[in-house]
Amino acid sequence: MNLKGNFLNPSDAVYEDIARQTVENHKGDFLNLLKQANYPLKMELSSETAQPNADIEIAHSTTVVAVLYRDGVMVAGDRRATAGTSVIYDRAEKVLQIDRHSLLAISGSPAIAYEIARVLEHSFQYFRRSQLQELSLEGKLRMLSRLIRDNLSMALQGIGGVIPIFSLYDLNANEDDNGGKIFFYDALGAHFENVDFATTGSGSVWIRGVLRYLSRFGDTPLPEMDQQQAAITILRLLDIASEYDAATSGYNAKVNIFPNVKVVTRTGVDTISDDDLATWYAQAQPEQA
Amino acid sequence: MRDEPYRWIEAIQDRRDYIEDQLRPGSPVVGITYNEGMLLLTIGKGQRKIFEVHDRIALSAIGHPADIERLRMLVTDTASVQGFQNATEDVNLHRLTNYVLAHTFKQAFESIVGEAYIIKMLLAELGTTPEKNLFTGINFDGIVRTDTNFAVIGGTEAIETGMQNYLTTAQTDADRDLTEALRLSLETWAVGKELSTREPEETELEETQMDTVQMYEVVNVAREDGEIEAGILETTQHGASKFRILTSQEVEAALNL
């Protein structure tokens, strides 16, 4: 059914149409609901702007990293946003809370990434509110796959690609087990579970090897680190990435801007405060102390 | 039938009587504020009756389960779309009740050839400050009533008046904690339940003269084949979504049941 209504105008008959449809076909699908309300989910570009033969290079100037640690997953992102060689913003948030037990770290086109995060957040909430149960872990992963796949045409045109890392805490895991899970996505929406860590963005190439080294030969394996150890490790990694990658910022001492560091554990999502980061950053740079 | 005003009014009155008869035995719902949020409480038999609508809005209802479900989805869908298209802060109870629910209720009630909704709804909205906490009740005919401190829905007006009287006289400190709010709302529920079992003529008295022992007898009888259901909108909850259903352990521990 195609509705010709405008949600912003409450006198419209659109509400009753929604009521009728909810009864006919209700599966807790938020994307379907937005479609009924004529919300333009996809950006449609005309064929002239399409560049079918252009080299496909997804711009993802950033560094985000997720590591499994003792209590769950720690996710961090630098704060720099760039356009070409210019730094246009130094307080970008690239680690976004989606619900009480999941975090999305984004690299790629910010406009699309933020929209994907918003749709995801609202979809999970809508499922819980309408179906009276949480969407399953697998359901959440598929929803993100679907959004990334739907965005394929933008990605192929080289302007709207998004490569996220999705970190969740599985509440169905045994009390004694670590329920932290890290998933990496490709541009087509396939998801792969990363066991110990995942990193994406232009700076990630400089630290992926370090992460592999730490997880295999480090004194304390990543999953056994406590919050402080994990945070120090992650701050050091972002520092290394910022040394080699112009699109990644580390800790900006001039204006005191720290990377975003968040954790997802059994008790939910928590943001590491700047005070803790300052203390730990000092410990992460022993020669400056 | 609309050509004959008298028959139309008569038909509406019949419809009102019919719906009220259907609603009378329904398990009442009590809404009450406490120092860290708002509570909705009832005793149900299997079917959920207290729901999350949006970040700061909760819903409960008495009536036919199919009607409750349909209208719950209407308000949830509308709030979800509005919250996404604009911002979640732009979703508010006043707009939902006055522009979406009330006229839907009224239209169904007065179109006498169609089906009427057998429902009474009570919604709660957690304000940004305690003074802005809001309860809104909607009757099956679309009449909206708002309250700030507490609100009730029961099968008939007489039952509701009886419950309100109890709440007003038993009125404790407005700064009551959740335990106190649970106790007070459960007692009020018992008053409403007792009134709903009486013959219509008796309820007109709107008085129960029940003591606490009798109230808990009513509660215990109801708990034999039902369960206390309590949902809260709590200011202390992390994140934007403030709603949570209390577990039966939490309720039982608070009430020493």
XYZ file of C-alpha atoms in Angstrom:
546
model
C 0.000 0.000 0.000
C 1.383 3.362 -0.952
C 0.549 6.110 1.478
C 0.360 9.682 0.355
C 0.561 11.142 3.805
C 2.787 13.504 5.633
C 3.685 12.586 9.182
C 4.412 16.148 10.081
C 0.795 16.984 9.527
C -1.166 15.289 12.277
C -4.510 15.797 10.613
C -3.480 13.375 7.898
C -5.153 10.049 7.568
C -1.767 8.399 7.660
C -2.125 7.328 11.310
C -5.230 5.298 10.630
C -3.578 3.719 7.639
C -0.709 2.716 9.856
C -3.126 1.245 12.365
C -4.758 -0.808 9.634
C -1.443 -1.999 8.324
C -0.025 -2.868 11.711
C -2.841 -5.306 12.200
C -2.486 -6.727 8.719
C 1.246 -7.083 8.668
C 3.227 -6.551 11.790
C 6.661 -8.024 12.143
C 8.417 -5.336 14.137
C 10.207 -4.147 11.006
C 11.166 -0.514 11.429
C 12.398 -0.098 7.843
C 9.003 -1.198 6.599
C 7.340 1.318 8.890
C 9.528 4.122 7.531
C 8.679 3.061 4.012
C 4.971 3.357 4.834
C 5.600 6.865 6.073
C 7.390 7.736 2.820
C 10.681 8.360 4.559
C 13.457 8.404 1.929
C 15.806 5.757 3.260
C 18.044 5.612 0.224
C 19.700 8.518 -1.445
C 19.040 8.155 -5.155
C 21.618 9.636 -7.466
C 20.978 10.265 -11.124
C 22.843 8.112 -13.614
C 25.017 11.066 -14.717
C 26.716 11.209 -11.342
C 27.371 7.485 -11.330
C 30.894 6.459 -12.242
C 30.629 2.787 -13.037
C 34.229 2.513 -14.213
C 35.824 4.689 -11.588
C 38.288 3.034 -9.258
C 36.377 2.130 -6.207
C 38.126 3.514 -3.237
C 36.189 3.908 -0.086
C 37.280 6.978 1.776
C 37.678 5.986 5.394
C 40.155 8.419 6.838
C 40.188 7.456 10.467
C 41.253 4.773 12.896
C 38.812 2.819 15.030
C 39.748 -0.236 17.015
C 37.908 -2.791 19.165
C 39.602 -5.266 21.492
C 38.231 -8.052 23.612
C 39.313 -7.573 27.242
C 38.453 -9.242 30.527
C 35.000 -7.713 31.061
C 33.813 -7.438 27.452
C 34.829 -5.271 24.519
C 36.644 -1.945 24.546
C 36.133 0.237 21.488
C 38.029 3.412 20.657
C 38.161 5.914 17.832
C 40.258 8.978 17.079
C 38.486 12.314 16.780
C 39.702 13.716 13.473
C 37.448 14.328 10.474
C 39.134 15.212 7.213
C 38.203 16.375 3.720
C 41.094 15.666 1.414
C 44.182 16.931 3.196
C 42.285 19.371 5.402
C 41.335 18.670 8.977
C 37.787 19.945 9.252
C 36.788 18.779 12.716
C 38.716 17.565 15.726
C 35.922 16.335 17.991
C 34.186 13.764 15.810
C 32.488 10.895 17.633
C 33.173 7.628 15.858
C 32.135 5.193 18.580
C 28.375 5.253 18.881
C 26.147 3.539 21.413
C 23.353 1.669 19.631
C 21.592 0.122 22.610
C 22.376 -0.942 26.174
C 24.679 -3.703 24.960
C 26.084 -2.695 21.599
C 28.509 -0.191 20.123
C 29.132 0.747 16.510
C 32.536 2.098 15.525
C 32.385 3.803 12.154
C 34.801 4.563 9.386
C 33.887 5.930 5.983
C 31.338 8.502 4.937
C 30.092 10.166 8.132
C 26.706 11.180 6.733
C 25.809 7.615 5.828
C 27.470 6.147 8.902
C 25.514 8.336 11.307
C 22.293 7.572 9.466
C 23.000 3.845 9.611
C 23.689 4.128 13.333
C 20.454 6.041 13.865
C 18.343 3.601 11.856
C 19.958 0.736 13.735
C 19.281 2.284 17.132
C 15.660 3.014 16.309
C 15.154 -0.426 14.721
C 16.322 -2.272 17.826
C 14.132 -0.102 20.026
C 11.160 -0.526 17.751
C 11.550 -4.281 17.729
C 11.716 -4.379 21.543
C 8.753 -2.049 21.973
C 6.507 -3.667 19.406
C 7.403 -7.340 19.822
C 7.952 -7.156 23.594
C 11.329 -8.873 23.418
C 14.886 -7.891 22.570
C 16.057 -8.512 19.036
C 18.447 -11.463 19.094
C 22.163 -11.045 18.527
C 21.883 -12.677 15.121
C 18.937 -10.413 14.292
C 20.956 -7.335 15.161
C 23.863 -8.456 12.974
C 21.553 -9.086 10.023
C 19.893 -5.703 10.384
C 23.271 -4.001 10.056
C 24.128 -6.221 7.064
C 20.938 -5.136 5.399
C 21.639 -1.445 5.914
C 25.163 -1.744 4.533
C 23.961 -3.751 1.543
C 21.212 -1.202 0.850
C 23.927 1.423 0.715
C 25.900 -0.454 -1.940
C 25.166 1.927 -4.793
C 26.554 4.832 -2.792
C 29.620 2.818 -1.875
C 30.211 1.881 -5.503
C 30.128 5.508 -6.526
C 32.927 6.161 -4.111
C 31.087 8.695 -2.000
C 29.135 6.876 0.671
C 30.977 3.749 1.689
C 30.857 2.691 5.328
C 32.932 -0.008 6.999
C 31.900 -0.409 10.616
C 32.939 -2.586 13.522
C 29.992 -3.811 15.564
C 30.723 -4.787 19.168
C 28.145 -6.420 21.394
C 27.844 -8.164 24.709
C 25.917 -11.415 24.504
C 23.760 -11.622 27.631
C 23.039 -15.286 26.889
C 26.693 -16.143 27.511
C 27.426 -18.070 30.712
C 28.012 -15.910 33.781
C 31.663 -16.993 33.893
C 32.316 -16.533 30.188
C 33.186 -13.336 28.424
C 30.147 -12.482 26.308
C 31.989 -9.776 24.373
C 31.766 -10.176 20.605
C 33.380 -8.182 17.806
C 32.098 -8.245 14.229
C 33.726 -6.803 11.163
C 31.728 -5.962 8.022
C 32.732 -5.645 4.396
C 31.245 -3.112 1.968
C 28.652 -5.647 0.793
C 27.340 -6.302 4.276
C 28.899 -9.679 5.033
C 29.846 -9.982 8.690
C 32.733 -11.896 10.190
C 33.341 -12.487 13.838
C 36.755 -11.335 14.989
C 37.911 -13.209 18.027
C 40.326 -10.860 19.786
C 40.320 -7.560 17.959
C 39.231 -5.629 14.887
C 40.388 -2.356 13.417
C 39.334 -0.350 10.401
C 40.040 2.993 8.748
C 43.095 4.350 6.963
C 45.256 4.181 10.106
C 44.333 0.586 10.833
C 47.011 -0.853 8.535
C 49.690 0.513 10.882
C 48.334 -1.166 13.961
C 46.818 -4.397 12.740
C 50.182 -6.138 12.901
C 50.816 -4.753 16.364
C 47.474 -6.114 17.534
C 48.262 -9.517 16.065
C 51.645 -9.467 17.782
C 50.097 -8.503 21.132
C 47.397 -11.117 20.936
C 49.873 -13.879 20.120
C 53.066 -12.952 21.921
C 52.111 -10.202 24.382
C 52.851 -10.642 28.121
C 49.156 -10.412 28.863
C 46.874 -11.708 26.100
C 44.248 -9.121 25.116
C 41.263 -11.050 26.565
C 42.971 -11.214 29.976
C 43.692 -7.504 30.258
C 41.754 -5.448 32.785
C 40.128 -2.165 31.827
C 43.198 -0.052 32.559
C 45.606 -2.318 30.667
C 43.260 -2.469 27.696
C 42.823 1.322 27.717
C 46.584 1.952 27.837
C 47.101 -0.504 24.977
C 44.399 1.125 22.895
C 45.688 4.674 23.535
C 49.166 3.601 22.479
C 47.809 2.005 19.315
C 45.927 5.157 18.324
C 49.064 7.142 18.978
C 51.024 4.913 16.609
C 48.303 5.185 13.976
C 48.347 8.975 14.239
C 52.097 9.051 13.695
C 51.817 7.314 10.342
C 48.353 8.294 9.148
C 47.590 11.963 8.543
C 43.845 11.348 8.835
C 44.122 10.010 12.380
C 44.577 12.153 15.459
C 45.992 10.857 18.710
C 45.675 12.769 21.975
C 45.583 16.467 21.192
C 47.510 18.078 24.085
C 46.964 21.652 22.944
C 43.214 21.558 23.465
C 43.093 18.431 25.596
C 41.053 16.224 23.272
C 41.200 12.515 23.955
C 40.105 9.669 21.705
C 36.617 8.247 22.391
C 36.939 5.119 24.476
C 33.836 3.090 25.366
C 33.290 -0.360 26.808
C 30.423 -2.806 26.515
C 30.153 -5.314 29.350
C 27.472 -7.407 31.017
C 26.251 -4.301 32.856
C 25.936 -2.298 29.640
C 27.768 0.420 27.770
C 30.054 2.799 29.640
C 32.179 5.711 28.455
C 35.679 6.046 29.894
C 35.951 9.539 31.365
C 38.572 12.045 30.209
C 40.036 12.055 33.739
C 40.724 8.331 33.562
C 42.053 8.702 30.043
C 44.402 11.498 31.176
C 45.796 9.313 33.971
C 46.154 6.317 31.729
C 47.571 8.313 28.872
C 50.365 9.535 31.147
C 51.109 5.916 32.008
C 50.973 4.983 28.333
C 53.815 7.409 27.587
C 56.416 6.547 30.203
C 59.115 8.760 28.713
C 56.928 11.847 29.219
C 56.033 11.012 32.776
C -30.109 6.306 11.376
C -28.399 9.695 11.412
C -31.625 11.174 10.026
C -33.268 10.385 13.306
C -31.340 12.124 16.069
C -33.184 10.429 18.864
C -32.336 6.946 17.609
C -28.728 7.939 17.142
C -28.428 9.174 20.725
C -30.144 6.035 21.907
C -27.741 3.883 19.931
C -24.772 5.723 21.393
C -26.144 5.238 24.901
C -26.638 1.509 24.255
C -23.107 1.314 23.009
C -21.813 3.096 26.112
C -23.700 0.689 28.388
C -22.410 -2.281 26.445
C -18.780 -1.155 26.604
C -18.993 -0.319 30.294
C -20.428 -3.769 31.009
C -17.500 -5.283 29.173
C -14.971 -3.136 30.998
C -16.390 -3.576 34.511
C -14.562 -6.787 35.486
C -11.259 -5.571 34.067
C -8.269 -5.493 36.391
C -7.692 -1.817 37.302
C -4.372 -0.032 36.746
C -2.781 2.429 39.151
C -0.253 5.053 38.112
C 1.719 6.939 40.731
C 4.841 9.074 40.859
C 7.739 8.419 43.209
C 10.985 10.211 44.010
C 12.870 8.713 41.084
C 10.192 8.337 38.449
C 6.733 6.945 37.764
C 5.114 3.577 38.399
C 2.282 1.723 36.663
C 0.886 -1.320 38.469
C -1.787 -3.946 37.952
C -2.364 -7.646 38.476
C -2.732 -9.554 35.232
C -3.443 -13.083 34.144
C -0.757 -13.950 31.632
C -1.341 -11.189 29.138
C 1.014 -8.195 29.440
C -0.818 -4.990 30.269
C 2.013 -2.494 30.807
C 4.078 -1.490 27.804
C 6.935 0.713 26.672
C 5.861 3.206 24.003
C 8.879 5.444 23.670
C 11.929 6.671 25.579
C 9.907 8.387 28.323
C 6.373 7.113 27.670
C 4.666 4.006 29.040
C 1.183 2.676 28.404
C -1.328 0.465 30.162
C -4.928 -0.348 29.410
C -7.963 -2.343 30.348
C -10.344 -3.763 27.788
C -10.360 -6.256 24.986
C -6.852 -7.620 24.340
C -7.216 -7.273 20.557
C -8.207 -3.612 20.875
C -5.418 -2.931 23.350
C -2.927 -4.471 20.948
C -4.181 -2.541 17.942
C -4.118 0.828 19.682
C -0.853 0.128 21.435
C 0.697 -0.497 18.026
C -0.854 2.676 16.640
C 0.699 4.819 19.326
C 4.026 2.933 19.292
C 4.350 3.180 15.514
C 3.455 6.847 15.474
C 5.888 7.689 18.276
C 8.645 5.631 16.631
C 8.286 7.352 13.271
C 8.033 10.817 14.791
C 11.025 10.140 17.027
C 13.058 9.066 14.030
C 11.963 11.759 11.586
C 12.432 14.598 14.021
C 14.184 13.815 17.282
C 13.156 11.619 20.187
C 12.711 14.773 22.302
C 9.959 15.866 19.936
C 7.780 12.904 20.847
C 5.449 13.955 23.620
C 2.398 12.532 25.258
C 0.239 15.575 24.646
C 0.613 15.292 20.884
C 0.145 11.526 20.881
C -3.030 11.609 22.923
C -4.648 14.671 21.438
C -3.745 14.319 17.787
C -3.589 10.561 17.368
C -5.390 8.568 20.039
C -8.319 10.717 21.145
C -9.849 11.184 17.731
C -9.292 7.536 16.827
C -11.197 6.521 19.979
C -13.963 9.018 19.379
C -14.411 8.145 15.741
C -14.714 4.436 16.453
C -17.101 5.041 19.329
C -19.485 7.303 17.423
C -19.592 5.494 14.113
C -22.318 3.226 15.351
C -22.292 0.890 12.387
C -18.623 0.083 12.883
C -16.866 -1.664 15.737
C -16.110 0.271 18.886
C -12.921 -0.094 20.857
C -13.502 -1.702 24.209
C -10.707 0.055 25.992
C -9.561 2.538 28.601
C -5.983 3.623 28.407
C -3.590 5.166 30.905
C -0.322 6.628 29.659
C 2.573 8.019 31.679
C 5.229 10.437 30.557
C 8.393 11.031 32.545
C 9.089 14.772 32.512
C 12.501 16.359 32.339
C 11.781 17.570 35.869
C 9.437 15.896 38.422
C 6.872 18.702 38.033
C 6.522 17.787 34.383
C 5.582 14.152 35.018
C 2.254 13.541 33.366
C -0.454 10.885 33.467
C -3.054 10.871 30.722
C -6.169 8.718 30.724
C -8.254 8.207 27.604
C -11.764 6.854 27.781
C -13.262 4.716 25.004
C -15.245 7.754 23.822
C -12.097 9.825 23.345
C -12.334 11.961 26.466
C -8.843 12.796 27.716
C -8.000 13.495 31.343
C -4.573 14.449 32.685
C -3.127 14.126 36.184
C 0.273 14.859 37.639
C 0.569 13.029 40.960
C -1.408 9.854 40.409
C -4.031 8.426 38.062
C -6.176 5.312 37.866
C -8.245 3.416 35.350
C -10.975 1.000 36.319
C -13.983 -0.560 34.626
C -16.432 2.162 35.564
C -16.324 5.730 36.744
C -17.528 4.668 40.175
C -14.637 2.252 40.551
C -12.191 4.970 39.545
C -13.705 7.446 41.993
C -13.399 4.879 44.781
C -9.727 4.315 43.952
C -9.012 8.035 43.721
C -10.680 8.614 47.071
C -8.470 5.985 48.637
C -5.353 7.529 47.128
C -6.336 11.014 48.254
C -6.996 9.989 51.855
C -4.022 7.630 52.053
C -1.899 10.278 50.423
C 1.590 9.923 51.746
C 4.574 12.142 51.257
C 4.855 13.135 47.585
C 8.528 12.291 47.935
C 7.710 8.593 48.482
C 10.212 6.002 47.338
C 9.514 3.099 44.989
C 8.701 0.667 47.814
C 6.121 3.046 49.237
C 4.713 3.690 45.752
C 4.372 -0.063 45.157
C 2.576 -0.556 48.474
C 0.201 2.347 47.930
C -0.621 1.361 44.364
C -1.220 -2.279 45.269
C -3.660 -1.236 48.013
C -5.419 1.091 45.586
C -5.607 -1.736 43.081
C -7.282 -3.905 45.747
C -9.874 -1.187 46.381
C -10.648 -1.019 42.673
C -10.785 -4.777 42.324
C -13.180 -5.087 45.273
C -15.480 -2.402 43.819
C -15.462 -4.120 40.421
C -16.910 -7.312 41.931
C -19.888 -5.508 43.427
C -23.216 -5.023 41.745
C -23.431 -1.761 39.797
C -25.874 -0.210 42.292
C -23.561 -0.872 45.206
C -20.559 0.685 43.545
C -22.444 3.936 43.358
C -21.542 4.354 47.011
C -17.917 4.557 45.940
C -16.815 3.560 49.368
C -15.188 0.403 50.439
C -14.408 0.660 54.133
C -11.743 -1.955 53.598
C -8.897 -2.309 56.020
C -5.396 -3.270 54.990
C -5.920 -6.929 55.893
C -8.899 -7.167 53.560
C -6.956 -5.439 50.820
C -4.166 -7.975 50.965
C -6.753 -10.773 50.979
C -8.040 -9.420 47.665
C -4.456 -9.229 46.392
C -3.676 -12.779 47.489
C -6.765 -14.182 45.813
C -5.810 -12.375 42.594
C -2.255 -13.668 42.812
C -3.452 -17.275 42.847
C -3.943 -17.180 39.099
C -2.283 -13.880 38.274
C 0.871 -11.921 38.802
C 1.681 -8.400 39.920
C 2.881 -6.447 36.932
C 4.781 -3.233 37.529
C 6.512 -1.028 34.988
C 8.570 2.020 35.851
C 9.937 5.038 34.057
C 13.012 5.758 36.126
C 15.143 8.879 36.002
C 18.156 6.878 37.208
C 18.186 4.634 34.130
C 21.255 5.177 31.922
C 20.610 6.201 28.329
C 17.558 7.704 26.700
C 15.122 4.799 27.271
C 13.754 5.101 30.782
C 11.224 2.263 30.867
C 11.700 -1.036 32.634
C 9.407 -3.843 33.819
C 10.181 -4.741 37.433
C 11.014 -8.402 37.943
C 8.697 -10.406 40.194
C 11.596 -10.793 42.640
C 11.945 -7.012 42.886
C 8.212 -6.568 43.472
C 7.992 -9.361 46.023
C 11.069 -8.173 47.893
C 9.741 -4.615 48.069
C 6.301 -5.695 49.275
C 7.426 -8.551 51.567
C 5.116 -10.947 49.739
